[in-house]
Coordinates of C-alpha atoms in Angstrom, one line a residue:
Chain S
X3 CA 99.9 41.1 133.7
X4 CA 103.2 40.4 132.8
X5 CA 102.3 39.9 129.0
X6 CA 100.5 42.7 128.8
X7 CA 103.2 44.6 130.0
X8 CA 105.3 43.1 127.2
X9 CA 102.7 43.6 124.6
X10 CA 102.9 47.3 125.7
X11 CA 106.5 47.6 125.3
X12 CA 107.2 45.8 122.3
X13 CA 104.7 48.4 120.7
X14 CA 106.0 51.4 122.4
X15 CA 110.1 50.9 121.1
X16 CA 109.7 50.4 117.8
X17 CA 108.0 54.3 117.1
X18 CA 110.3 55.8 120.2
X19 CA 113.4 53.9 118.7
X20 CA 112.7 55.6 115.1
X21 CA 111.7 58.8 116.8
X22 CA 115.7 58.7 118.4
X23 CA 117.1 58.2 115.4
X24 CA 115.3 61.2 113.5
X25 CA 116.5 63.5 116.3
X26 CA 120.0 61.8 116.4
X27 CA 120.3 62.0 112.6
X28 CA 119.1 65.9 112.9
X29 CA 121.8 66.7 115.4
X30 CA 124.6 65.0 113.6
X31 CA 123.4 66.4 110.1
X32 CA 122.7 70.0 112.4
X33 CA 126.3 69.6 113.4
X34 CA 127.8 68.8 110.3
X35 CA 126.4 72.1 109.1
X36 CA 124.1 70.4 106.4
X37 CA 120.9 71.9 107.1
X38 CA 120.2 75.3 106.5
X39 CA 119.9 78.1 109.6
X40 CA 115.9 77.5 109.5
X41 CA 116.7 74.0 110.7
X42 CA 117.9 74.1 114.2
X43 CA 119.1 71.0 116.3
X44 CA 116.5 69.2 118.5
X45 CA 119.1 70.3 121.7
X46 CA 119.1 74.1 120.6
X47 CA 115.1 73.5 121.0
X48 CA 115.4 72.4 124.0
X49 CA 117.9 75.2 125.2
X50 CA 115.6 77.2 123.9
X51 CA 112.7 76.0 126.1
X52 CA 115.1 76.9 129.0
X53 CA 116.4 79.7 128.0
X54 CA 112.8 81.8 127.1
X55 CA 110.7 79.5 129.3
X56 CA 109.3 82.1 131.2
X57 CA 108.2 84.0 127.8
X58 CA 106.3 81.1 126.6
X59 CA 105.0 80.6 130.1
X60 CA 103.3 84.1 130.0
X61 CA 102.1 83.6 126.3
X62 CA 100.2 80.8 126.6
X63 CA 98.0 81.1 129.6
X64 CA 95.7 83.3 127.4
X65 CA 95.9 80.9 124.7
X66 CA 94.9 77.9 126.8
X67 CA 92.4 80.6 128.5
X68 CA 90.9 81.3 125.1
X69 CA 91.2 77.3 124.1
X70 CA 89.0 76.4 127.0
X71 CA 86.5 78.9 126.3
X72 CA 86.0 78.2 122.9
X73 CA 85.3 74.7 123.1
X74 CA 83.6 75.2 126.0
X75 CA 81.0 77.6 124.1
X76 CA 81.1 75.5 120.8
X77 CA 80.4 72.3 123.1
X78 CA 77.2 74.4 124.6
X79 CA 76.2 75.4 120.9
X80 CA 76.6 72.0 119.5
X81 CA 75.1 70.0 122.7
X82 CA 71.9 73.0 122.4
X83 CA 71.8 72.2 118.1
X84 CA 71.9 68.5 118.4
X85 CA 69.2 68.2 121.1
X86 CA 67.0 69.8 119.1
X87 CA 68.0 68.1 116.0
X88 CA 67.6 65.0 117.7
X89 CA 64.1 65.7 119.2
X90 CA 62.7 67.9 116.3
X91 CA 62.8 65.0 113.8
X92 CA 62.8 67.8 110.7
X93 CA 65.2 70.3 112.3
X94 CA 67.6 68.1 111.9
X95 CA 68.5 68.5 108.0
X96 CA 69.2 72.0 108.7
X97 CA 71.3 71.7 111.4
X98 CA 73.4 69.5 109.7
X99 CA 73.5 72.4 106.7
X100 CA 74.2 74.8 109.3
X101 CA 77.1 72.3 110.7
X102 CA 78.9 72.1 107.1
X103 CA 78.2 75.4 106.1
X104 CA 80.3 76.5 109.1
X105 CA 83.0 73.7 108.9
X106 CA 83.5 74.1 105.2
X107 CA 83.5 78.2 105.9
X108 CA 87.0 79.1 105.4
X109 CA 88.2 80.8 108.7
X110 CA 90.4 83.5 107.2
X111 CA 88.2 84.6 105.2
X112 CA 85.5 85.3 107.9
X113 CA 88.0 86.0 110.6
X114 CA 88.4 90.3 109.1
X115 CA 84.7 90.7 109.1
X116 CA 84.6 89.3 112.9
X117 CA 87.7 91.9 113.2
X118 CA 85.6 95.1 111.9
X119 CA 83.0 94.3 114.4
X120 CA 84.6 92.7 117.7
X121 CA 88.0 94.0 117.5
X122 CA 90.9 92.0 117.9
X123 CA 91.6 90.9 121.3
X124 CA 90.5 87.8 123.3
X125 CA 86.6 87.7 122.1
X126 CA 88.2 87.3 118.8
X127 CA 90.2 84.0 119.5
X128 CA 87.3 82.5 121.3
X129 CA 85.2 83.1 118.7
X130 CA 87.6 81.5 115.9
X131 CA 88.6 79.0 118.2
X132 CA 85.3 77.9 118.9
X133 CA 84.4 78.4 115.5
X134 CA 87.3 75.9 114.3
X135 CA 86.0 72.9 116.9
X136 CA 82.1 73.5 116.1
X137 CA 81.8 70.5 113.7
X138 CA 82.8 67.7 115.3
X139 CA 81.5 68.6 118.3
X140 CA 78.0 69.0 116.4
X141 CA 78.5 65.3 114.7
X142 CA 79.7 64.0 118.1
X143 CA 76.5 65.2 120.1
X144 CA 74.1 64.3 117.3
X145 CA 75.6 60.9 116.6
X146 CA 75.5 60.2 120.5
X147 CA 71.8 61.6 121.1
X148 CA 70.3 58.9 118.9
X149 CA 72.3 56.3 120.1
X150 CA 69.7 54.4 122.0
X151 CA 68.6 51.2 120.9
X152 CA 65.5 50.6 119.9
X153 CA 64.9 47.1 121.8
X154 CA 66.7 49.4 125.1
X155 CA 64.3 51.6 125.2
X156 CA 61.4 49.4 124.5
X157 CA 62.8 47.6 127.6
X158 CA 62.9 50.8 129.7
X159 CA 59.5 52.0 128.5
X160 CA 58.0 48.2 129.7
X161 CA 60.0 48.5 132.5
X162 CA 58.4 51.7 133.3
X163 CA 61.7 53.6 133.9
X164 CA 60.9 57.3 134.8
X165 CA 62.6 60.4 132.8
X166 CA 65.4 60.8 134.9
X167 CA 66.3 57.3 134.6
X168 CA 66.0 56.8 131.2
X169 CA 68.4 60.0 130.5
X170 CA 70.7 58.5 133.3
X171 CA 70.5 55.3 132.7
X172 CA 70.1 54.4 129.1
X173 CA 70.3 57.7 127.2
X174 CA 73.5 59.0 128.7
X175 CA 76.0 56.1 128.7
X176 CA 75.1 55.5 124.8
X177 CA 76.3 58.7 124.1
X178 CA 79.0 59.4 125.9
X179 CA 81.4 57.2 123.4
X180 CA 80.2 59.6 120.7
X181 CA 80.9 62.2 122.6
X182 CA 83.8 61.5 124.0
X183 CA 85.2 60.8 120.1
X184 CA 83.8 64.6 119.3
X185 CA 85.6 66.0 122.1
X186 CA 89.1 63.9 121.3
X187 CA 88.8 65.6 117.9
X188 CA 87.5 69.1 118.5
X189 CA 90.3 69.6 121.0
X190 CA 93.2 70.2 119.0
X191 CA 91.4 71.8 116.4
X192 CA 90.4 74.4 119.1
X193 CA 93.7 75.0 119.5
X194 CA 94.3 75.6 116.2
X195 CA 91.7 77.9 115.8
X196 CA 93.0 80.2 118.6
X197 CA 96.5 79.8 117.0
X198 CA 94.8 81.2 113.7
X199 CA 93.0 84.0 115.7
X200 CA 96.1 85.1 117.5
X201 CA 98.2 85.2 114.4
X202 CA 96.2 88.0 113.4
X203 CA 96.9 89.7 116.1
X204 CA 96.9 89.7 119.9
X205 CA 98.8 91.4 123.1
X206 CA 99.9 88.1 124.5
X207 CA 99.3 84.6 122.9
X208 CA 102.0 81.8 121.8
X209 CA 100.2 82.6 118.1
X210 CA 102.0 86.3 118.4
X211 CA 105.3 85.1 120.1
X212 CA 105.5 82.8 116.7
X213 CA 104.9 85.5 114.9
X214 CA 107.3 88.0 116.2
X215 CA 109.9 84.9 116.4
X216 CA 109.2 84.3 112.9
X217 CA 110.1 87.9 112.5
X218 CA 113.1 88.4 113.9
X219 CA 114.2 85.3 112.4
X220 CA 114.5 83.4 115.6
X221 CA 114.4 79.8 114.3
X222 CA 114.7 77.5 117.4
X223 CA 112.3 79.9 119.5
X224 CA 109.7 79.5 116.3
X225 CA 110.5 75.8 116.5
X226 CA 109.8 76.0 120.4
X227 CA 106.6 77.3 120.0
X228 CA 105.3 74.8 117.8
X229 CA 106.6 72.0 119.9
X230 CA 104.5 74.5 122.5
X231 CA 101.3 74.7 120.5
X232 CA 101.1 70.7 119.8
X233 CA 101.9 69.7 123.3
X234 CA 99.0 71.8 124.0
X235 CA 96.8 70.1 121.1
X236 CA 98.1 66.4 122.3
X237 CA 97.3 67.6 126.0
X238 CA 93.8 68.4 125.1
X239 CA 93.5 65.6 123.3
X240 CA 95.2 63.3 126.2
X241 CA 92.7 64.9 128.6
X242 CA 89.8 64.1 127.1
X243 CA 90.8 60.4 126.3
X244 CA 91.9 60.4 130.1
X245 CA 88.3 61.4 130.9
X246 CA 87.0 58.9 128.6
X247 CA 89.1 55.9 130.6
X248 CA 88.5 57.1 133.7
X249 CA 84.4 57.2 133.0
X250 CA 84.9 53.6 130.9
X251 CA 86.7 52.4 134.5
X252 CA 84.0 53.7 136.3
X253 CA 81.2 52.3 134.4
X254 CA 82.5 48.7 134.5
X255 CA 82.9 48.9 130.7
X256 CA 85.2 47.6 128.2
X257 CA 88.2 49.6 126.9
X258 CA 87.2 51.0 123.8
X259 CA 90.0 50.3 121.1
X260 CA 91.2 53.7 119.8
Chain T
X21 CA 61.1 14.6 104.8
X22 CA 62.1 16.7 102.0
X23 CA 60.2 19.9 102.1
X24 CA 59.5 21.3 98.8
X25 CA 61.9 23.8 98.2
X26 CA 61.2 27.2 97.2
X27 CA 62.8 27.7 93.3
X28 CA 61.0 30.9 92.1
X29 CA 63.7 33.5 92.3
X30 CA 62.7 37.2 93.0
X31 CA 63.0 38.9 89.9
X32 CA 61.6 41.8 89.9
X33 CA 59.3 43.3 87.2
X34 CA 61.6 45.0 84.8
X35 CA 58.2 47.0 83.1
X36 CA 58.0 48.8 86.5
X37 CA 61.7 49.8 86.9
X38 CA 62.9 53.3 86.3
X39 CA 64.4 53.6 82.7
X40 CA 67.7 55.3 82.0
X41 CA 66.2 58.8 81.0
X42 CA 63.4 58.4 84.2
X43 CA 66.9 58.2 86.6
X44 CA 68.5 60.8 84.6
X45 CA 65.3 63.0 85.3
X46 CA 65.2 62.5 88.6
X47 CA 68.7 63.3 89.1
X48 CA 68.4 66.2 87.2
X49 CA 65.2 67.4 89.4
X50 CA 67.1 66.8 92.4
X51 CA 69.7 68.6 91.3
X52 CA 67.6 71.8 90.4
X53 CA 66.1 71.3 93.7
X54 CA 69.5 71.4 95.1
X55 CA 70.1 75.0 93.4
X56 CA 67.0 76.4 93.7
X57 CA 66.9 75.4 97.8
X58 CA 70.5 77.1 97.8
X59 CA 69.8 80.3 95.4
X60 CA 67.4 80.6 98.2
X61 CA 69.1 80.4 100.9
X62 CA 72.0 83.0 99.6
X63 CA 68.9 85.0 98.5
X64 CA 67.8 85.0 102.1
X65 CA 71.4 86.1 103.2
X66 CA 71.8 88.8 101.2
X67 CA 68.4 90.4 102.0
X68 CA 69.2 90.0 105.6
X69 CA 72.3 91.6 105.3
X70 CA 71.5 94.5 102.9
X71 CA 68.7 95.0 105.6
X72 CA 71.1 95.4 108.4
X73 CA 73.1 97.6 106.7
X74 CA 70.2 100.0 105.8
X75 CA 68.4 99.6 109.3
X76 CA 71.7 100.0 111.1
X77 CA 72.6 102.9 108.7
X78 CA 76.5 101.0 108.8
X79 CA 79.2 103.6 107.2
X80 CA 80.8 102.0 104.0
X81 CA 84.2 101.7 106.2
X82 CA 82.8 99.3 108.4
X83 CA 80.6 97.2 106.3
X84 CA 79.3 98.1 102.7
X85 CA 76.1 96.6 101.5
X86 CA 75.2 94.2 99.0
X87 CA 75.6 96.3 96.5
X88 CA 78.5 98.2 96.9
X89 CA 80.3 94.6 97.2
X90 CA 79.1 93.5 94.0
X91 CA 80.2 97.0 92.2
X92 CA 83.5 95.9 93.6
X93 CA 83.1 92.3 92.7
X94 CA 82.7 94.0 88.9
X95 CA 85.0 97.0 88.8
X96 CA 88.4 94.6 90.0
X97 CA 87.0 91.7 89.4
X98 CA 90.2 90.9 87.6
X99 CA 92.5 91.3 90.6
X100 CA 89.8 89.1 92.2
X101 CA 90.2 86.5 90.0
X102 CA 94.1 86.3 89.6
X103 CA 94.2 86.1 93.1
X104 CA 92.5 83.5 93.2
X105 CA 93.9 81.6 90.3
X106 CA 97.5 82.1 91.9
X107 CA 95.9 80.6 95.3
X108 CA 94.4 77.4 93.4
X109 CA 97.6 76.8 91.5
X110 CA 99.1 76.6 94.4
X111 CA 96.3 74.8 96.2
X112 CA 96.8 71.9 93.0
X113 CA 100.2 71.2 93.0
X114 CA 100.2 70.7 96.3
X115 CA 97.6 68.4 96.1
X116 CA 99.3 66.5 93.7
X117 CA 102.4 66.1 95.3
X118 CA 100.4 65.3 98.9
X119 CA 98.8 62.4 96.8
X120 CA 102.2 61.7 95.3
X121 CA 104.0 61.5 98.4
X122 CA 101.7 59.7 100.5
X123 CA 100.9 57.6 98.4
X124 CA 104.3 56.1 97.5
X125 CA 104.5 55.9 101.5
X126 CA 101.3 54.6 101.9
X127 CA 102.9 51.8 99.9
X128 CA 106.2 51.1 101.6
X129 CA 104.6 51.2 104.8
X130 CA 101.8 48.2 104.0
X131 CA 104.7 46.1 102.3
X132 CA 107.2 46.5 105.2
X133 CA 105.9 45.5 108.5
X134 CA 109.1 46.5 110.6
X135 CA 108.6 50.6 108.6
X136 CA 104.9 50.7 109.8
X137 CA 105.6 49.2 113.2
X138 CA 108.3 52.0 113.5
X139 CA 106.6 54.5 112.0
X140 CA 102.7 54.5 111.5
X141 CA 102.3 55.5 115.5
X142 CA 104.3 59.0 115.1
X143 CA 102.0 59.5 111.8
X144 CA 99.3 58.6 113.6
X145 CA 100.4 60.9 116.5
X146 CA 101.3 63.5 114.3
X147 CA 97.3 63.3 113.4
X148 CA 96.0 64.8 116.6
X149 CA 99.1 67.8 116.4
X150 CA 97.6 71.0 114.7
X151 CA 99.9 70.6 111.8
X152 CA 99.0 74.2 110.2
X153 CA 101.0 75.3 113.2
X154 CA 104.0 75.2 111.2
X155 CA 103.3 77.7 108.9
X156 CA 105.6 80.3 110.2
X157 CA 108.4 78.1 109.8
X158 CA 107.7 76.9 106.3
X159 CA 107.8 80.8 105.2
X160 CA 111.4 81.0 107.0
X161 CA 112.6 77.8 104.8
X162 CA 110.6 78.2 101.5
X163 CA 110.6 82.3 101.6
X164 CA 107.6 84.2 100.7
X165 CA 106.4 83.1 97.3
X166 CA 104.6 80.2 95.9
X167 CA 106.4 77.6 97.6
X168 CA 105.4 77.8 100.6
X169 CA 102.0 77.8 99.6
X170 CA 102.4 74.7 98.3
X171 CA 104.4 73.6 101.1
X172 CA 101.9 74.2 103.5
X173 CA 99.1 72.2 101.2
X174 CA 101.3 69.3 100.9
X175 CA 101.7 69.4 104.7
X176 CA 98.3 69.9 105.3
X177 CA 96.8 67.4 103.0
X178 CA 99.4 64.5 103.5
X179 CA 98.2 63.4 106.5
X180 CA 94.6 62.2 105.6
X181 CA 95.5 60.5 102.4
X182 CA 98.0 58.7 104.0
X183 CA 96.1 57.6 106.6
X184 CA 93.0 57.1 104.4
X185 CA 95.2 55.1 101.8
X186 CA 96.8 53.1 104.0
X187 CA 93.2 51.3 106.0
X188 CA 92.8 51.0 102.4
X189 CA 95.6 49.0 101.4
X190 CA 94.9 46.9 104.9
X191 CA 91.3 46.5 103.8
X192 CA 92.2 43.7 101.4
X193 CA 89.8 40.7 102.6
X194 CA 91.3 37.6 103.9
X195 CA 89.6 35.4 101.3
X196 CA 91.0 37.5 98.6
X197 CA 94.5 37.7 100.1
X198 CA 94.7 33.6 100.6
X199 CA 93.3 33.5 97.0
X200 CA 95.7 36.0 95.4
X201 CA 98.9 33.4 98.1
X202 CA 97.3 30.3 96.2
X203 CA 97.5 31.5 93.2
X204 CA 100.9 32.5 93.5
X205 CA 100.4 35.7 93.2
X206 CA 103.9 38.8 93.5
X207 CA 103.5 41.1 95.4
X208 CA 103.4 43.6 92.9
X209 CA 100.2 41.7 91.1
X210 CA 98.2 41.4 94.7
X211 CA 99.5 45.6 95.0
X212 CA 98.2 46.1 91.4
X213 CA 94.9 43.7 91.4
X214 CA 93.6 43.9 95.3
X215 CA 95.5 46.1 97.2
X216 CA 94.7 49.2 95.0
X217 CA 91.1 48.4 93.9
X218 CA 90.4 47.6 97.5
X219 CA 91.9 51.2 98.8
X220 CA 90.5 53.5 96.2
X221 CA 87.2 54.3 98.1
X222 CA 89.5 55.2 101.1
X223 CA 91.4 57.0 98.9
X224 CA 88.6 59.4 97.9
X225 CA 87.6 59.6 101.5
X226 CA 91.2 61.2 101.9
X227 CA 91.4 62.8 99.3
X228 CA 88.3 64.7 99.7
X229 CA 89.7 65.6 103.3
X230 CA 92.8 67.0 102.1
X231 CA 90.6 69.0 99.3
X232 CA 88.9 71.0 102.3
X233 CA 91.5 71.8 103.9
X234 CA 93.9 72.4 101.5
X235 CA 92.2 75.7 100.3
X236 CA 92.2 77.2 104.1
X237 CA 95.5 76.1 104.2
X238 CA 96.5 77.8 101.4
X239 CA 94.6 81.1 102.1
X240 CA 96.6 81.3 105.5
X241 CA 100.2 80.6 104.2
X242 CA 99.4 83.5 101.5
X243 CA 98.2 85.9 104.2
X244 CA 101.2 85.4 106.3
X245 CA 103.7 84.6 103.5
X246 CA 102.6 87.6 101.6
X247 CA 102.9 86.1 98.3
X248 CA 99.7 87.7 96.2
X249 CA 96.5 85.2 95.9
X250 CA 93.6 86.1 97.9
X251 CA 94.1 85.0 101.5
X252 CA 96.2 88.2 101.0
X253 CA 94.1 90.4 98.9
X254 CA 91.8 90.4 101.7
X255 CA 94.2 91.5 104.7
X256 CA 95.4 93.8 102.6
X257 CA 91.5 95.2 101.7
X258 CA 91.2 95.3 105.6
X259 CA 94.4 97.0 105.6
X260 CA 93.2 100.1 103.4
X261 CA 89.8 99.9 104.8
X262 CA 88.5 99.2 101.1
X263 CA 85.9 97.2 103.0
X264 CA 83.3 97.0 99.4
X265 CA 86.7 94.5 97.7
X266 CA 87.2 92.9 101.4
X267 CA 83.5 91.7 101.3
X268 CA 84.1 91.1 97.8
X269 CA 87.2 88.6 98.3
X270 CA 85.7 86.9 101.3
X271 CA 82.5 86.2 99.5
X272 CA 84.4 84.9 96.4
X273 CA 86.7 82.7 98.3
X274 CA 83.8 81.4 100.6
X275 CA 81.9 80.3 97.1
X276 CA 85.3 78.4 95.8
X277 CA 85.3 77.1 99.1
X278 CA 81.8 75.7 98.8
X279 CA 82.4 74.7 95.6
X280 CA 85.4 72.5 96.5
X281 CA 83.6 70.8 98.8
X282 CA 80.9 70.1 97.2
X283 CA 82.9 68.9 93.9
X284 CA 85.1 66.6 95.8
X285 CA 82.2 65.5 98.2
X286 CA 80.0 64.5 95.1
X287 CA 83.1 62.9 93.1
X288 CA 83.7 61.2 96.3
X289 CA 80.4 59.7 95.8
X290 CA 80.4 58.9 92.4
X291 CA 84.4 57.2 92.3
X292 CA 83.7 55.6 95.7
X293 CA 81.0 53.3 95.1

């Protein structure tokens, strides 16, 4: 236990140490007035966070609102597509197209045509943001559906297992690391995607509160709400690995190295 | 207790292997496949959509038909086209400087241990942050021209060759590493003679990554930068409502798009194996 605690900390300083030094080096540099206006210190950033707190706190409770939708409707899509990818043996080809065509579509390009027809409030952001995390999700679900083995579910079909627990039993826990990779992915990208949306325009969203911040020529509040919009990204990401843990503790199984 | 041991060698009958110009064929029938089974599909598109439109009875302001976009497409087809060609300069030199730049980290990292202990986790970190976020920002530093275009590609596309580059350089097999210590190998030979031949598939990998992305990228610093290539030509379209040119400018940056990809995917193919 002890060790492991050691192993954990002798890989933890070395990255937080450097990180320390970046931020002391930008103060002093900040201080000696080296940097240009657009470069704020890391403590003005933080100031910053006090100072418009309650802004950014009423900015980004859409954007996480729109977040969540969008992956939650791009996680339906994908989970409906790979199913019957995965069961329709020769619908599978074109659902892959369809999942390139989409990921390789470029999103500002598409994003005025969704404009024209649904306007440009929240539908909009879900749609781009769900848009944005489509793909991996899509590779995710499809990877993980045909994960079974081949001698597993031999086994299970000598065995006699019934429906229900062959999807509980064998189909599901092959899966879930797949999906559980697709979902690690498709959550910052989800972000990003209503970032995108709400840059082009929204009532209240950290995308627009960048925006105007970029504007006015605010540069620590700009800097603030990019620090705002990755913690958001590295949350999602952190709560899906979370999940994944807490499942991997439950099942009994191995850590999976990341 | 010798058995008799097996000595005829599996050679298989060169008379009934493909010849040069059969592979060559094929390849070229695939590929005319590949065309036709797209030409298709656009074709299949562009009805649908030129059917809507007329079924729907859709006002030119809000979407214009097939062929009102391609009258567009012909009558400013130049302003179409040096759009674009400002947003793939841009999109190129970043590119290259990316590759540059991560590249001559990839390499400092892999030769010092205490640099990639220190560093590699807040790359690796930085991975999972949305790193298009910063956009805004680069416009306030590099002002609203080319550069931050370029900017913005570098940022974008330095992550994944970096990344991609650096498994690469670690990929090195152990049995070629002891060989390379035996023979007394510098480390500049075992960079030059393993560590580089070893990493160039995950190079491509990257590199194709970056090539992807890099184009989005690059459309969305123009359209909030302002500077003139054709992630702005087409908020500007929606702007005056000129929705024929919008149409237009979308459809031509979604074909470079598609082309990109499917360049870099086949090259990736091709420089990879």
């Amino acid at each position: 236990m002890a060790e492991r605690l050691r192993d954990r900390v002798s890989a933890v300083w070395p990255p937080t140490a450097a990180l320390l030094g970046l931020f002391a080096l930008l103060e002093i540099a900040v201080a000696l007035g080296w940097t240009p206006i657009t470069i704020p210190a890391p403590s003005a950033v933080a100031m910053e966070f006090g100072q418009s707190g309650a802004d950014l706190a009423y900015h980004i409770v859409p954007s996480i609102t729109a977040t969540v939708a969008g992956l939650a409707i791009a996680a339906t899509l994908a989970a409906t597509l790979a199913g019957i990818g995965a069961s329709w043996r020769r619908a599978n080809g074109p659902v892959m197209t369809f999942g390139v065509l989409v990921d390789s579509t470029p999103l500002i390009a598409v994003a005025p045509i969704l404009i024209v027809f649904v306007g440009g409030g929240m539908t909009l952001h879900i749609i781009v943001s769900a848009t944005a995390c489509f793909f991996p999700l899509l590779i995710g679900m499809s990877r993980g559906f045909r994960a079974v083995e081949a001698t597993a579910d031999e086994l299970f079909h000598v065995l006699a297992a019934s429906r229900w627990q062959r999807l509980v039993k064998l189909a599901l826990p092959s899966a879930l690391p797949y999906i559980f990779s697709g979902f690690k992915i498709a959550a910052p990208l989800a972000v990003l995607g209503t970032l995108i949306a709400e840059w082009m325009g929204a009532e209240r969203g950290v995308g627009i509160m960048m925006i105007y911040a970029m504007f006015s020529f605010n540069a620590p509040q700009v800097w603030m709400t990019i620090v705002a919009v990755c913690l958001m990204a590295i949350g999602g990401y952190g709560a899906f690995a979370l999940l994944e843990r807490a499942y991997l503790r439950w099942a009994g199984l191995e850590e999976a190295p990341t | 207790m010798t058995s008799p041991v097996d000595t005829t060698v599996d050679t298989p009958d060169w008379r009934a292997l493909p010849t040069r110009g059969q592979r060559a064929e094929a390849r070229l029938a695939a590929f005319w496949r590949f065309i036709s089974r797209v030409a298709l599909g656009v074709g299949i598109l562009v009805a649908l959509w030129g059917g809507a439109i007329a079924l729907f009875d859709v006002p030119i302001f809000v979407a214009p038909g097939p062929l009102d976009t391609w009258q567009a497409f012909v009558e400013q087809g130049d302003r179409l086209f040096g759009a674009l060609g400002f947003t793939l300069t841009g999109v190129a030199i970043g590119l290259a400087l990316a590759v540059a730049i991560a590249l001559s980290l990839g390499v400092i990292f892999t030769l010092s241990a205490p640099a990639s202990r220190a560093f590699m986790p807040l790359v690796i970190g930085l991975r999972t942050v949305p790193v298009l976020a910063v956009a805004p920002l680069l416009i306030m530093i590099f002002g609203r021209g080319q550069g931050t275009t370029v900017a913005t590609v570098v940022i974008v596309g330095f992550f994944p060759i970096m990344v991609n580059a650096m498994r690469g350089f670690r990929s090195v097999s152990p049995t070629v590493h002891e060989l390379f210590h035996v023979a007394g190998a510098t480390w500049w030979q075992l960079l030059i003679k393993a560590r580089i031949p070893f990493a160039l598939p995950f190079f491509f990998t990257g590199l194709r990554v970056a090539t992807t992305s890099a184009l989005l990228s690059a459309m969305l610093a123009e359209w909030l930068s302002g500077a003139p290539g054709i992630g702005r030509l087409i908020y500007d379209a929606l702007g005056y409502r000129d929705m024929p040119l919008m149409f237009a400018a979308v459809a031509l940056s979604m074909a470079t798009a598609f082309t990109i990809f499917g360049l870099a995917t086949a090259l990736e193919r091709r420089l990879a194996r």
